[in-house]
Amino acid sequence: MINFNEKNREFHLQGKNFSYVFNVMQNGQLGQLYFGKKIRHREDFSHFFYKPEVGIGIIAHYEEDPGFSLEYFKQEYPSYGTTDFRKPAFEIEDENGSRVSNFVYKGYRIYKGKEKLQGLPATYVLSEEEAETLEITLEDEVLECRLYLTYTIFNERDILTRNARFENYGKQNLKLNRAMSLSLDLPNYNYEMLHFSGAWARERHLKTRKLEVGSQYIDSTRGASSAHQNPFIILKRPNTDEDMGEAIGFSLVYSGNFLAHVEVDHFDATRVTMGINPFDFSWNLNGGESFQTPEAIISFTSTGLNSLSQNFHSLYRERLMRGEWKEKERPILINNWEATYFDFNEEKLLNMVRKAKKLGFELFVLDDGWFGKRNDDKSSLGDWFPNLEKLPNGIKGLAEKIETEGMKFGLWFEPEMISKESELYKKHPDWILGVKGRKLSLGRNQYILDLSREDVQNYIISVLDERFAEAPISYVKWDMNRNMTEITYGDLPHKYILGLYRILEKITTKYPHVLFESCASGGGRFDAGMLYYMPQVWTSDDTDAIVRLKVQHGTSMGYPLLTMGAHVSDILNHQTARKTSLDIRNHVAYFGNFGYELNPLIFDEEMDKKVIKYLDFYKENRKLIQFGDFYRIESPFEGNTTSWIVVNKDKSEALVGYFQILAEPNPGYNKKVILKGLDPDKKYLVNDEFEAYGDELMNMGIVFPQPDRYFSKDSETQDFQSKIFKLKEIK
Ligand code: DGJ
């Protein structure tokens, strides 16, 4: 619901459980009055606006009114150079080099539904009744530039989306140095900032810091959203936990360089800005041109972090992802990467496929090494034709044989990259991203294709077209294994991402039956932008169950289980050399898009039987896991135990995962997991072992059995224990 109070020029946006009020201030700019728990609508919110009578201390103020200084006020989309000294939401440079601007209110329109963003991924509606949109027009007459701020409220969700568009209607050439997707001023700084940081093989580890006066931010300058920081942050009150308290989540639907900046000023007020990273960014906005920022999403909760996460989960599942696969159960895949690396041929692969089929796998994925002369990571990126020494019948022959065996076939590509040792490089050395006259840095022995060029985009599209036309390909793993270094100009990283989005839009709409999984050395580009095109992501190259507890727990803060590729892999683990049981490896991988990265030919009979059981169990519970409501119970960032539960919509079924990292001596009987999200009045059968009501399970909990290790004859370690509890309603 969006209201406009004509007299005071106030806007009141009401989501399901939150309110957002802002107004047109006396200088014509937009001021912000309230953001928080839903309040009733009133015809007058002017009492929310505090303005001192006179200026205090050394401040800059308006000539006609000493009390009017932007420094004092919460603002909506703040500018630079007219009495506010905090970080602005945008910065425009005119031909004289001035970066002062003054955008004043011109009008608004409110309409049902939500319009598409040109060339950029964004959330959408299926019916106009789902959402309402407010578009505000502001104008700077000196710059001859218009600014459109757009807000969409989803009626049945606690979600607000925002974006900004600049339109140069004059003749002079302007330069945008900063154009954030959102700015939100909050009246105090009694918050903790949660962000998701890491690196390759340890992505999205939860970090919490108390806000302090000054700037705190996370960003990426790598040309990708990155494994190091994620374009998603949460501000929560200190007493907010998973189940109670206020929190605000901010997510950017974008896959390139980003900034999430939180500034606490000298009045203890907090300003959050989020958008394309202004570092090394500039965009020519010539007369007649416009610039569209990516979409930012804000979600508010007063009932804890689990509900905040669920707001994002359901939004992404239902109104960000698109295409056939959005609502389809995802297949259990087996990928040959860790099983063979580059060392395979058709026969070896087909033997793996036959065995995998018997065990119950549904999709066979051929990873890196099938093309050009690629026998290691030094060559052939760009030469997307099959290596006939390894695959004498080509991709077509292999794929058809795999289909005949009754399995689906998936293929790995890294379309954005090029090796110097390749046919493509010989033909098009100028297609590489780089700075003339400068030596280029390498990353995994490769270079980046300049996706800002339309001919390069079209080449990539045509290469994929060729492979799709000749062979039955049901799945694509779209990899990307290096970041940008030598960049020619400040608009390039964004133009690259726009180019990437154009390719993805074309390919994914042309081949709607293909399931796309994005990957960037694992989780190096796990963001809402990529999810718009590819509905699942290879969460991390790290398949060690213990590291995965943290990676998947952190990722779940912003992204649903359905999006997280989670595979069982070898012992010793290839990333950590850790030895964990088959049980815990399967149990952790259950909480995601389940698969294996193992050679099934090395399994003995006993292992075969076990694997069949694990797969059958996942198939029985796949719908619940992939489309249920997920709750975090215990955090791997806080202690020795982690537990999670996923509950289906009518609360008739649930799956609990309980994980204990190190064995504990003499633990007593207190190792309980207190469940969440159940119906207190429903009676459940737990693991076919006992019956209990939801209220018992959510208060008394379930006891985790401790192994009797004093008398254990088992030579296996008792570290890394896990147990799955399946709950079924008894009717
Ligand atoms: C990085 C990916 O994350 C891996 O899963 C694998 O596909 C390799 N690239 C192949 O080079």
XYZ file of C-alpha atoms and ligand atoms in Angstrom:
742
model
C 0.000 0.000 0.000
C 1.412 3.409 -0.972
C -0.143 6.626 0.344
C 0.587 10.221 -0.553
C -0.346 13.055 1.805
C -0.912 15.901 -0.600
C -0.740 18.749 1.893
C 2.631 17.940 3.442
C 3.918 16.059 0.442
C 4.542 12.869 2.429
C 4.787 9.333 1.109
C 3.897 6.379 3.301
C 4.821 2.942 1.964
C 3.360 0.040 3.935
C 4.700 -3.495 3.463
C 3.187 -6.482 5.198
C 4.801 -5.622 8.539
C 6.786 -2.448 7.994
C 6.324 1.222 7.204
C 8.502 3.645 5.327
C 7.705 7.351 5.456
C 9.461 10.175 3.637
C 8.604 13.651 2.541
C 9.504 16.550 0.306
C 11.443 18.988 2.458
C 11.194 22.771 2.275
C 14.199 22.880 -0.082
C 12.466 20.513 -2.500
C 14.785 17.590 -1.753
C 13.510 14.368 -0.204
C 13.782 13.837 3.554
C 13.307 10.560 5.327
C 10.957 10.350 8.307
C 10.546 6.761 9.411
C 11.577 3.211 8.591
C 10.563 0.346 10.869
C 7.686 -1.704 12.204
C 4.358 -1.016 10.537
C 2.453 2.003 11.829
C -1.032 3.203 10.977
C -1.437 5.654 8.168
C -2.074 9.293 9.115
C -2.809 12.329 7.010
C 0.034 14.162 8.641
C 3.467 12.918 9.668
C 5.065 16.343 9.916
C 5.674 15.811 13.665
C 8.253 13.161 12.637
C 10.426 15.908 11.227
C 12.760 17.595 13.702
C 14.302 20.869 12.726
C 16.294 22.998 15.173
C 15.272 26.634 15.373
C 18.732 27.957 14.643
C 21.968 26.501 13.444
C 24.187 25.115 16.206
C 27.975 25.327 16.070
C 29.886 25.477 12.851
C 27.462 24.115 10.376
C 26.587 24.995 6.845
C 22.971 26.000 6.403
C 20.595 27.572 3.960
C 20.946 31.345 3.737
C 17.259 32.028 4.328
C 16.946 29.632 7.293
C 19.797 29.028 9.795
C 17.983 25.930 11.142
C 17.917 24.307 7.762
C 21.013 22.258 7.304
C 20.910 18.876 5.585
C 23.426 17.761 8.154
C 20.558 17.511 10.659
C 18.106 15.520 8.616
C 17.588 11.993 7.532
C 17.450 12.013 3.768
C 16.121 9.817 1.062
C 18.743 9.895 -1.695
C 21.284 12.435 -0.468
C 23.377 14.600 -2.703
C 26.774 16.216 -2.379
C 27.498 19.876 -1.871
C 24.399 21.368 -0.274
C 25.160 21.222 3.480
C 25.331 17.471 4.054
C 28.850 16.189 4.668
C 28.062 12.488 4.857
C 28.616 10.110 1.958
C 26.136 10.955 -0.796
C 24.054 8.448 -2.743
C 25.357 9.801 -6.039
C 27.835 12.204 -7.542
C 27.617 13.891 -10.936
C 30.460 15.862 -12.442
C 29.596 18.594 -14.910
C 31.769 19.849 -17.752
C 33.402 22.423 -15.439
C 34.428 19.758 -12.975
C 31.879 20.707 -10.301
C 30.278 17.836 -8.411
C 27.613 19.848 -6.607
C 24.033 18.954 -7.358
C 20.566 19.834 -6.171
C 17.749 17.563 -7.272
C 14.346 18.872 -6.305
C 10.987 17.178 -6.332
C 8.916 17.470 -9.502
C 6.234 14.839 -9.147
C 5.353 11.212 -8.658
C 3.349 8.379 -10.108
C 1.977 5.344 -8.332
C 1.040 2.269 -10.304
C 0.095 -1.334 -9.717
C 2.683 -4.015 -10.344
C 6.350 -3.519 -11.140
C 8.126 -2.537 -14.333
C 11.109 -4.424 -15.757
C 14.610 -2.986 -15.480
C 16.199 -2.635 -18.884
C 19.175 -4.978 -19.262
C 19.433 -5.756 -15.562
C 18.165 -8.606 -13.404
C 15.426 -7.735 -10.925
C 12.547 -9.184 -8.951
C 9.214 -9.286 -10.754
C 5.490 -9.848 -10.248
C 3.212 -12.334 -11.966
C 0.090 -10.271 -11.405
C -0.281 -6.526 -10.988
C -2.145 -7.091 -7.732
C 0.996 -8.413 -6.030
C 2.790 -5.117 -5.748
C 2.560 -1.367 -5.968
C 5.244 0.945 -7.289
C 6.070 4.557 -6.604
C 8.224 6.502 -9.013
C 9.428 9.933 -7.931
C 10.843 12.451 -10.345
C 13.449 14.980 -9.221
C 15.309 17.459 -11.307
C 18.464 19.542 -11.208
C 17.853 22.442 -13.547
C 21.491 23.547 -13.591
C 22.712 20.125 -14.653
C 19.646 19.631 -16.847
C 19.358 16.180 -15.435
C 16.402 14.216 -14.089
C 16.512 11.579 -11.391
C 13.845 8.881 -11.061
C 13.656 6.995 -7.772
C 11.567 3.837 -7.878
C 10.161 1.917 -4.909
C 8.143 -1.299 -5.085
C 6.213 -2.725 -2.176
C 5.133 -6.366 -2.376
C 1.763 -6.509 -0.634
C 2.198 -9.925 0.941
C 5.902 -9.714 1.729
C 8.217 -7.709 3.919
C 10.157 -6.578 0.909
C 10.895 -3.176 -0.583
C 12.856 -2.879 -3.809
C 14.568 0.275 -4.985
C 16.487 1.625 -7.920
C 17.500 4.982 -9.375
C 17.737 6.255 -12.933
C 19.534 9.372 -14.157
C 18.496 11.056 -17.386
C 20.563 13.797 -18.955
C 18.052 15.850 -20.923
C 20.444 18.732 -21.593
C 23.347 19.251 -23.940
C 26.389 19.136 -21.697
C 28.249 15.909 -21.094
C 27.933 14.789 -17.499
C 29.922 12.140 -15.703
C 28.454 9.887 -13.035
C 31.088 9.065 -10.439
C 28.726 7.439 -7.996
C 25.196 6.096 -8.462
C 24.035 3.949 -5.578
C 20.916 1.828 -5.760
C 19.724 2.750 -2.304
C 20.374 5.009 0.615
C 18.636 4.581 3.941
C 19.100 6.884 6.939
C 18.312 5.481 10.382
C 18.015 7.657 13.496
C 20.504 5.809 15.727
C 23.342 3.325 15.494
C 22.316 0.716 17.975
C 22.942 -2.013 15.433
C 25.331 -4.792 14.657
C 26.339 -5.290 11.069
C 26.361 -8.853 9.774
C 28.262 -9.585 6.601
C 29.467 -12.653 4.790
C 33.156 -12.720 4.162
C 35.831 -15.208 3.248
C 37.899 -16.329 0.322
C 38.117 -19.258 -2.059
C 37.131 -22.499 -0.276
C 35.763 -20.642 2.757
C 33.096 -18.393 1.358
C 30.392 -16.447 3.211
C 31.547 -16.887 6.781
C 29.366 -14.877 9.084
C 31.054 -11.803 10.616
C 29.389 -9.563 13.146
C 30.540 -6.119 14.195
C 29.036 -3.408 16.300
C 28.462 -0.182 14.406
C 30.774 2.613 15.429
C 30.963 6.282 14.560
C 32.636 6.594 11.171
C 32.560 4.386 8.100
C 32.329 0.631 7.976
C 31.896 -1.099 4.677
C 32.338 -4.183 2.592
C 32.956 -4.118 -1.131
C 34.350 -5.842 -4.167
C 36.734 -4.361 -6.710
C 37.341 -7.661 -8.517
C 34.827 -7.340 -11.336
C 32.675 -9.999 -9.666
C 30.644 -9.926 -6.485
C 33.401 -12.201 -5.095
C 34.080 -14.955 -2.594
C 35.558 -12.336 -0.293
C 32.476 -10.267 0.435
C 28.871 -10.800 -0.581
C 26.481 -8.067 -1.759
C 24.246 -8.748 1.210
C 24.382 -7.253 4.693
C 22.133 -7.224 7.730
C 21.788 -4.585 10.427
C 20.366 -6.111 13.564
C 19.697 -4.834 17.047
C 22.163 -6.203 19.654
C 19.474 -8.339 21.300
C 18.139 -9.738 18.025
C 18.757 -13.437 17.564
C 17.490 -16.066 15.141
C 14.014 -16.010 16.626
C 13.294 -12.542 17.934
C 14.130 -8.909 17.446
C 14.524 -6.349 14.705
C 16.749 -6.683 11.695
C 17.029 -5.094 8.258
C 18.524 -6.987 5.326
C 20.018 -5.263 2.268
C 20.728 -7.166 -0.905
C 21.981 -5.965 -4.264
C 20.779 -7.719 -7.396
C 24.127 -7.372 -9.082
C 27.139 -9.551 -9.889
C 29.968 -7.043 -10.288
C 31.888 -4.546 -8.153
C 29.699 -3.407 -5.288
C 29.811 -1.350 -2.140
C 27.722 -1.727 1.015
C 28.638 1.274 3.101
C 27.416 2.089 6.605
C 28.261 5.483 8.036
C 27.520 6.591 11.569
C 27.700 10.365 11.874
C 28.372 12.795 14.715
C 24.676 12.777 15.686
C 24.811 8.969 15.993
C 22.595 8.587 12.945
C 23.284 5.731 10.527
C 23.335 5.931 6.755
C 23.358 2.762 4.665
C 24.202 3.028 0.978
C 24.478 0.141 -1.428
C 25.172 -0.104 -5.117
C 27.857 -0.357 -7.764
C 31.232 0.318 -6.151
C 32.132 3.978 -6.820
C 35.808 3.024 -6.510
C 37.267 3.279 -10.016
C 33.778 3.818 -11.440
C 32.778 6.554 -13.816
C 30.119 6.661 -16.475
C 29.723 9.216 -19.240
C 26.202 10.511 -19.241
C 26.085 12.513 -22.425
C 23.164 14.641 -23.501
C 20.102 12.474 -24.164
C 21.504 9.454 -22.327
C 20.342 7.792 -19.157
C 21.845 5.465 -16.566
C 19.970 2.799 -14.659
C 21.280 1.492 -11.325
C 20.830 -2.169 -10.367
C 17.979 -3.072 -8.044
C 18.496 -3.170 -4.284
C 16.231 -5.115 -1.966
C 15.446 -4.202 1.625
C 13.677 -6.525 4.009
C 12.545 -5.718 7.525
C 11.691 -8.064 10.366
C 10.840 -7.696 14.011
C 10.830 -11.461 14.577
C 14.459 -12.480 14.238
C 16.983 -13.502 11.624
C 15.313 -16.744 10.580
C 12.270 -14.819 9.439
C 14.465 -12.220 7.698
C 16.235 -15.024 5.800
C 12.904 -16.606 4.914
C 11.745 -13.275 3.456
C 14.686 -13.393 1.044
C 14.389 -17.143 0.436
C 10.778 -17.025 -0.694
C 11.290 -13.844 -2.716
C 14.214 -15.363 -4.613
C 12.497 -18.703 -5.143
C 9.224 -17.171 -6.264
C 9.950 -13.759 -7.770
C 13.622 -13.602 -8.756
C 14.391 -16.957 -10.332
C 12.671 -17.602 -13.590
C 12.067 -20.327 -16.086
C 11.136 -23.969 -16.006
C 13.528 -24.882 -13.233
C 12.293 -22.350 -10.740
C 9.658 -24.706 -9.367
C 11.070 -28.036 -10.469
C 12.816 -30.436 -8.126
C 16.495 -30.411 -9.010
C 18.197 -33.647 -10.133
C 20.847 -35.467 -8.069
C 23.997 -35.023 -10.067
C 27.357 -36.693 -10.160
C 30.258 -34.564 -11.377
C 33.564 -36.023 -12.591
C 35.823 -33.127 -11.507
C 37.252 -34.427 -8.258
C 36.941 -38.003 -9.557
C 39.124 -37.608 -12.646
C 40.238 -33.968 -12.989
C 41.572 -33.728 -16.579
C 42.334 -37.416 -16.895
C 39.384 -39.107 -18.618
C 38.185 -40.527 -21.892
C 34.822 -41.606 -23.211
C 35.142 -45.154 -21.961
C 36.063 -44.119 -18.430
C 33.196 -41.655 -18.323
C 30.666 -44.156 -19.626
C 31.737 -46.714 -17.038
C 31.182 -44.090 -14.371
C 27.804 -43.260 -15.871
C 26.627 -46.903 -15.888
C 27.591 -47.360 -12.266
C 26.127 -44.013 -11.268
C 22.849 -44.892 -12.914
C 22.636 -48.115 -10.884
C 23.175 -46.157 -7.690
C 20.341 -43.762 -8.478
C 22.066 -40.637 -9.829
C 20.009 -38.705 -12.347
C 22.426 -36.353 -14.077
C 26.020 -36.849 -15.142
C 28.108 -33.689 -15.377
C 31.266 -33.593 -17.455
C 33.471 -30.893 -15.969
C 36.576 -29.127 -17.273
C 38.901 -30.719 -19.848
C 36.598 -31.912 -22.670
C 37.539 -29.279 -25.284
C 40.441 -28.082 -27.422
C 43.755 -29.447 -26.194
C 42.934 -29.014 -22.553
C 44.815 -31.516 -20.393
C 45.618 -29.069 -17.640
C 44.563 -25.526 -16.832
C 47.087 -23.870 -19.145
C 45.319 -23.977 -22.495
C 42.241 -24.026 -24.732
C 39.717 -21.780 -22.995
C 37.781 -20.294 -25.904
C 38.066 -23.406 -28.088
C 34.703 -24.900 -27.253
C 34.911 -27.858 -29.608
C 35.424 -31.395 -28.269
C 38.824 -32.966 -27.814
C 38.486 -35.959 -30.127
C 41.382 -37.802 -28.540
C 39.478 -38.020 -25.284
C 36.013 -38.084 -26.801
C 36.231 -39.716 -30.262
C 32.470 -39.375 -30.759
C 32.428 -35.778 -29.645
C 30.050 -34.281 -27.138
C 27.160 -35.410 -29.302
C 28.256 -39.056 -29.193
C 28.934 -38.994 -25.483
C 25.726 -37.188 -24.588
C 23.607 -39.546 -26.661
C 25.180 -42.604 -25.062
C 24.590 -41.151 -21.606
C 20.954 -40.517 -22.472
C 20.648 -44.101 -23.716
C 21.911 -45.248 -20.341
C 18.949 -43.416 -18.850
C 20.789 -40.442 -17.401
C 20.735 -36.760 -18.239
C 23.900 -35.087 -19.460
C 25.425 -31.837 -18.232
C 28.468 -29.935 -19.476
C 30.976 -27.480 -18.020
C 31.844 -24.227 -19.797
C 33.900 -21.209 -18.864
C 32.639 -18.908 -21.618
C 33.971 -15.603 -20.282
C 37.614 -16.685 -20.417
C 40.408 -17.273 -22.903
C 43.796 -19.026 -22.767
C 46.710 -17.593 -24.691
C 47.312 -21.075 -25.985
C 44.115 -21.378 -27.988
C 42.757 -21.072 -31.506
C 40.544 -18.242 -30.356
C 43.488 -16.178 -29.128
C 45.292 -16.652 -32.457
C 42.252 -15.250 -34.246
C 41.269 -12.532 -31.814
C 44.165 -11.403 -29.607
C 42.379 -8.062 -29.270
C 39.399 -9.612 -27.477
C 41.219 -9.694 -24.136
C 40.584 -7.235 -21.313
C 43.721 -5.213 -20.782
C 45.532 -1.906 -21.027
C 47.556 -1.237 -24.160
C 51.280 -1.139 -23.519
C 50.984 -2.799 -20.142
C 51.893 -6.326 -19.188
C 48.792 -8.305 -18.264
C 48.414 -10.243 -15.058
C 47.430 -13.863 -15.283
C 44.897 -15.634 -13.121
C 44.778 -19.428 -13.301
C 46.859 -19.054 -16.499
C 44.021 -17.272 -18.283
C 42.685 -13.933 -19.478
C 39.235 -12.405 -19.549
C 37.305 -11.797 -22.743
C 36.046 -8.266 -23.131
C 32.338 -8.867 -22.651
C 31.586 -5.176 -23.069
C 32.000 -5.800 -26.836
C 28.951 -6.976 -28.688
C 30.983 -9.107 -31.131
C 32.486 -10.999 -28.185
C 29.054 -11.469 -26.620
C 27.717 -12.788 -29.912
C 30.643 -15.158 -30.278
C 29.909 -16.683 -26.865
C 26.230 -17.029 -27.707
C 27.054 -18.733 -31.017
C 29.465 -21.185 -29.388
C 26.833 -22.280 -26.885
C 24.232 -22.446 -29.659
C 26.451 -24.855 -31.567
C 26.870 -27.221 -28.640
C 23.182 -27.099 -27.712
C 22.158 -27.727 -31.312
C 24.204 -30.885 -31.699
C 23.800 -32.671 -28.384
C 21.175 -33.320 -25.713
C 22.554 -31.069 -22.983
C 20.249 -30.817 -19.953
C 22.500 -28.871 -17.610
C 25.325 -26.356 -17.846
C 27.877 -25.502 -15.188
C 28.888 -21.922 -16.066
C 32.277 -21.371 -14.458
C 34.403 -18.202 -14.104
C 37.846 -18.551 -12.586
C 39.623 -15.223 -12.458
C 39.044 -11.634 -11.480
C 39.683 -8.423 -13.382
C 42.990 -6.636 -12.999
C 44.115 -4.290 -15.793
C 41.015 -2.249 -16.536
C 40.978 0.417 -19.216
C 38.302 2.775 -17.986
C 35.916 3.234 -15.074
C 32.847 2.109 -16.980
C 34.331 -1.197 -18.100
C 33.494 -3.472 -15.149
C 29.835 -2.432 -15.334
C 29.721 -2.716 -19.128
C 31.208 -6.198 -18.764
C 28.437 -7.214 -16.365
C 25.785 -5.750 -18.695
C 27.352 -7.790 -21.508
C 27.303 -10.917 -19.362
C 23.648 -10.313 -18.490
C 22.795 -9.882 -22.190
C 24.411 -13.232 -23.014
C 22.686 -14.969 -20.119
C 19.307 -13.485 -20.993
C 19.578 -14.726 -24.564
C 20.879 -18.175 -23.738
C 18.626 -18.957 -20.793
C 15.466 -17.830 -22.584
C 16.392 -19.711 -25.744
C 17.078 -22.936 -23.823
C 14.522 -22.926 -21.014
C 14.766 -26.680 -20.443
C 18.477 -26.442 -19.578
C 19.291 -26.206 -15.882
C 22.086 -23.651 -15.409
C 24.367 -23.675 -12.379
C 26.679 -20.730 -11.939
C 30.126 -21.113 -10.464
C 33.140 -18.880 -9.941
C 35.861 -21.101 -8.508
C 33.000 -22.263 -6.326
C 31.100 -19.452 -4.643
C 32.917 -16.439 -6.095
C 29.791 -14.960 -7.669
C 26.953 -16.125 -5.441
C 24.549 -13.200 -5.721
C 20.957 -12.339 -6.513
C 21.943 -11.073 -9.979
C 23.184 -14.473 -11.096
C 20.174 -16.221 -9.566
C 17.890 -14.319 -11.920
C 19.459 -16.242 -14.815
C 20.816 -19.391 -13.195
C 18.725 -20.834 -10.376
C 21.531 -22.673 -8.586
C 25.138 -21.989 -7.683
C 28.136 -24.175 -6.901
C 28.380 -22.932 -3.335
C 32.070 -23.602 -2.733
C 34.901 -25.704 -4.130
C 35.331 -26.822 -0.566
C 33.386 -30.043 -0.119
C 34.729 -30.822 3.355
C 31.642 -31.377 5.522
C 33.037 -29.388 8.448
C 33.928 -26.303 6.396
C 30.615 -26.678 4.569
C 28.708 -26.274 7.857
C 29.979 -22.699 8.006
C 29.701 -21.994 4.282
C 26.120 -23.267 4.028
C 25.053 -21.700 7.329
C 26.418 -18.299 6.256
C 24.965 -18.585 2.762
C 21.539 -19.476 4.161
C 21.333 -16.048 5.784
C 20.540 -14.584 2.382
C 19.919 -17.427 -0.037
C 17.575 -20.444 -0.093
C 18.707 -24.090 0.117
C 17.420 -24.659 -3.411
C 20.203 -22.460 -4.763
C 23.131 -24.130 -2.982
C 25.013 -26.901 -4.763
C 26.189 -29.327 -2.026
C 28.177 -32.430 -2.922
C 29.652 -35.467 -1.227
C 33.315 -35.927 -2.075
C 36.378 -38.008 -1.458
C 38.291 -38.957 1.669
C 40.838 -37.496 2.342
C 39.043 -34.354 1.391
C 40.823 -32.613 -1.493
C 40.639 -29.162 0.066
C 41.330 -29.844 3.730
C 42.750 -33.390 3.766
C 40.265 -34.121 6.532
C 38.733 -37.509 7.059
C 35.043 -37.501 7.897
C 32.430 -40.231 7.833
C 30.230 -40.890 4.826
C 27.281 -40.110 7.070
C 28.247 -36.553 7.896
C 29.283 -35.821 4.301
C 25.848 -36.895 3.088
C 23.967 -35.265 5.938
C 25.549 -31.846 5.369
C 25.030 -32.117 1.599
C 21.342 -32.955 2.144
C 20.837 -29.295 3.087
C 21.201 -28.032 -0.453
C 21.137 -29.239 -4.019
C 22.494 -32.692 -3.396
C 25.146 -34.393 -5.556
C 28.441 -36.292 -5.587
C 31.959 -35.492 -6.815
C 33.250 -39.042 -6.507
C 34.209 -41.864 -8.826
C 31.516 -44.509 -8.235
C 33.777 -47.162 -9.764
C 35.884 -47.229 -6.625
C 32.927 -48.073 -4.346
C 32.745 -51.609 -2.999
C 29.464 -53.478 -2.535
C 28.896 -52.216 0.973
C 29.497 -48.627 -0.123
C 27.129 -49.106 -3.077
C 24.352 -50.138 -0.715
C 24.971 -47.130 1.491
C 25.027 -44.692 -1.427
C 21.750 -46.101 -2.778
C 20.186 -45.463 0.629
C 21.513 -41.906 0.851
C 20.172 -41.109 -2.597
C 16.794 -42.702 -1.942
C 16.471 -40.724 1.249
C 17.229 -37.445 -0.532
C 14.732 -38.248 -3.295
C 12.015 -38.948 -0.718
C 12.732 -35.636 1.005
C 13.843 -33.522 -1.929
C 10.671 -31.464 -2.221
C 10.694 -30.719 1.488
C 14.364 -29.680 1.433
C 14.315 -27.659 -1.768
C 11.018 -25.846 -1.205
C 10.466 -25.939 2.571
C 11.061 -23.222 5.168
C 14.565 -23.341 6.544
C 15.477 -22.442 10.147
C 18.918 -22.221 11.691
C 18.928 -23.632 15.223
C 22.581 -23.729 16.336
C 25.428 -21.931 14.612
C 28.797 -23.438 13.630
C 30.227 -19.961 14.259
C 29.348 -20.187 17.934
C 30.125 -23.671 19.169
C 30.801 -27.339 18.663
C 27.341 -28.189 17.408
C 25.292 -27.029 14.457
C 21.666 -27.827 13.823
C 19.205 -26.926 11.111
C 15.604 -27.783 10.343
C 13.566 -27.502 7.186
C 9.771 -27.686 7.464
C 7.255 -28.047 4.653
C 4.457 -25.535 4.064
C 1.677 -27.327 5.943
C 4.107 -28.369 8.705
C 3.320 -32.033 8.247
C 6.952 -32.958 7.536
C 10.342 -31.752 8.662
C 13.972 -32.737 8.435
C 16.493 -31.961 11.156
C 20.257 -32.086 10.750
C 22.372 -32.218 13.901
C 26.149 -32.005 13.632
C 28.789 -32.263 16.346
C 32.304 -31.348 15.304
C 34.501 -32.709 18.096
C 33.706 -35.595 20.415
C 33.132 -34.478 23.985
C 34.045 -36.432 27.097
C 31.289 -37.246 29.556
C 28.648 -35.043 27.918
C 25.704 -36.146 30.055
C 22.232 -36.151 28.581
C 22.018 -32.467 27.813
C 22.932 -32.582 24.134
C 19.513 -31.634 22.912
C 18.311 -29.943 19.816
C 15.304 -27.700 20.364
C 13.301 -27.693 17.150
C 11.641 -24.759 15.401
C 8.911 -24.048 12.891
C 6.672 -27.039 13.745
C 2.967 -26.963 14.478
C 2.745 -27.219 18.293
C -0.505 -29.144 18.042
C 0.595 -31.700 15.508
C 1.837 -35.103 16.598
C 4.966 -36.276 14.783
C 6.622 -39.626 14.281
C 10.364 -39.032 14.695
C 12.633 -41.353 12.655
C 10.084 -44.144 13.043
C 11.420 -44.276 16.611
C 9.081 -42.277 18.810
C 6.090 -39.956 18.749
C 5.949 -36.406 20.071
C 3.868 -33.264 19.712
C 5.292 -30.159 18.088
C 5.158 -28.290 21.403
C 7.296 -30.983 23.067
C 9.829 -30.938 20.240
C 10.024 -27.133 20.260
C 10.473 -26.915 24.034
C 11.915 -30.158 25.358
C 13.724 -30.979 22.117
C 15.342 -34.202 20.937
C 18.336 -35.732 22.648
C 21.357 -36.349 20.465
C 22.722 -39.801 21.260
C 26.381 -39.751 22.291
C 28.534 -42.688 21.238
C 29.765 -44.934 24.034
C 33.383 -44.304 23.222
C 35.013 -45.737 26.396
C 34.062 -49.199 25.309
C 34.107 -48.614 21.569
C 36.012 -51.213 19.606
C 35.571 -49.128 16.543
C 38.847 -47.654 15.334
C 37.037 -44.742 13.705
C 37.238 -41.307 15.266
C 34.185 -40.166 17.161
C 34.714 -36.600 15.988
C 32.442 -35.282 13.225
C 29.219 -36.955 14.324
C 25.873 -36.250 12.729
C 22.320 -37.419 12.798
C 19.291 -36.746 10.656
C 15.828 -36.760 12.186
C 12.842 -37.117 9.904
C 9.526 -35.927 11.311
C 6.194 -36.967 9.857
C 2.799 -35.914 11.094
C 0.672 -38.737 12.515
C -2.877 -38.117 11.377
C 36.471 -24.330 -10.595
C 35.195 -24.973 -10.149
O 34.755 -24.384 -8.967
C 35.397 -26.464 -9.996
O 34.248 -27.064 -9.493
C 35.778 -27.031 -11.324
O 34.724 -26.893 -12.215
C 37.020 -26.326 -11.831
N 36.873 -24.905 -11.836
C 37.360 -26.800 -13.217
O 38.412 -26.105 -13.746
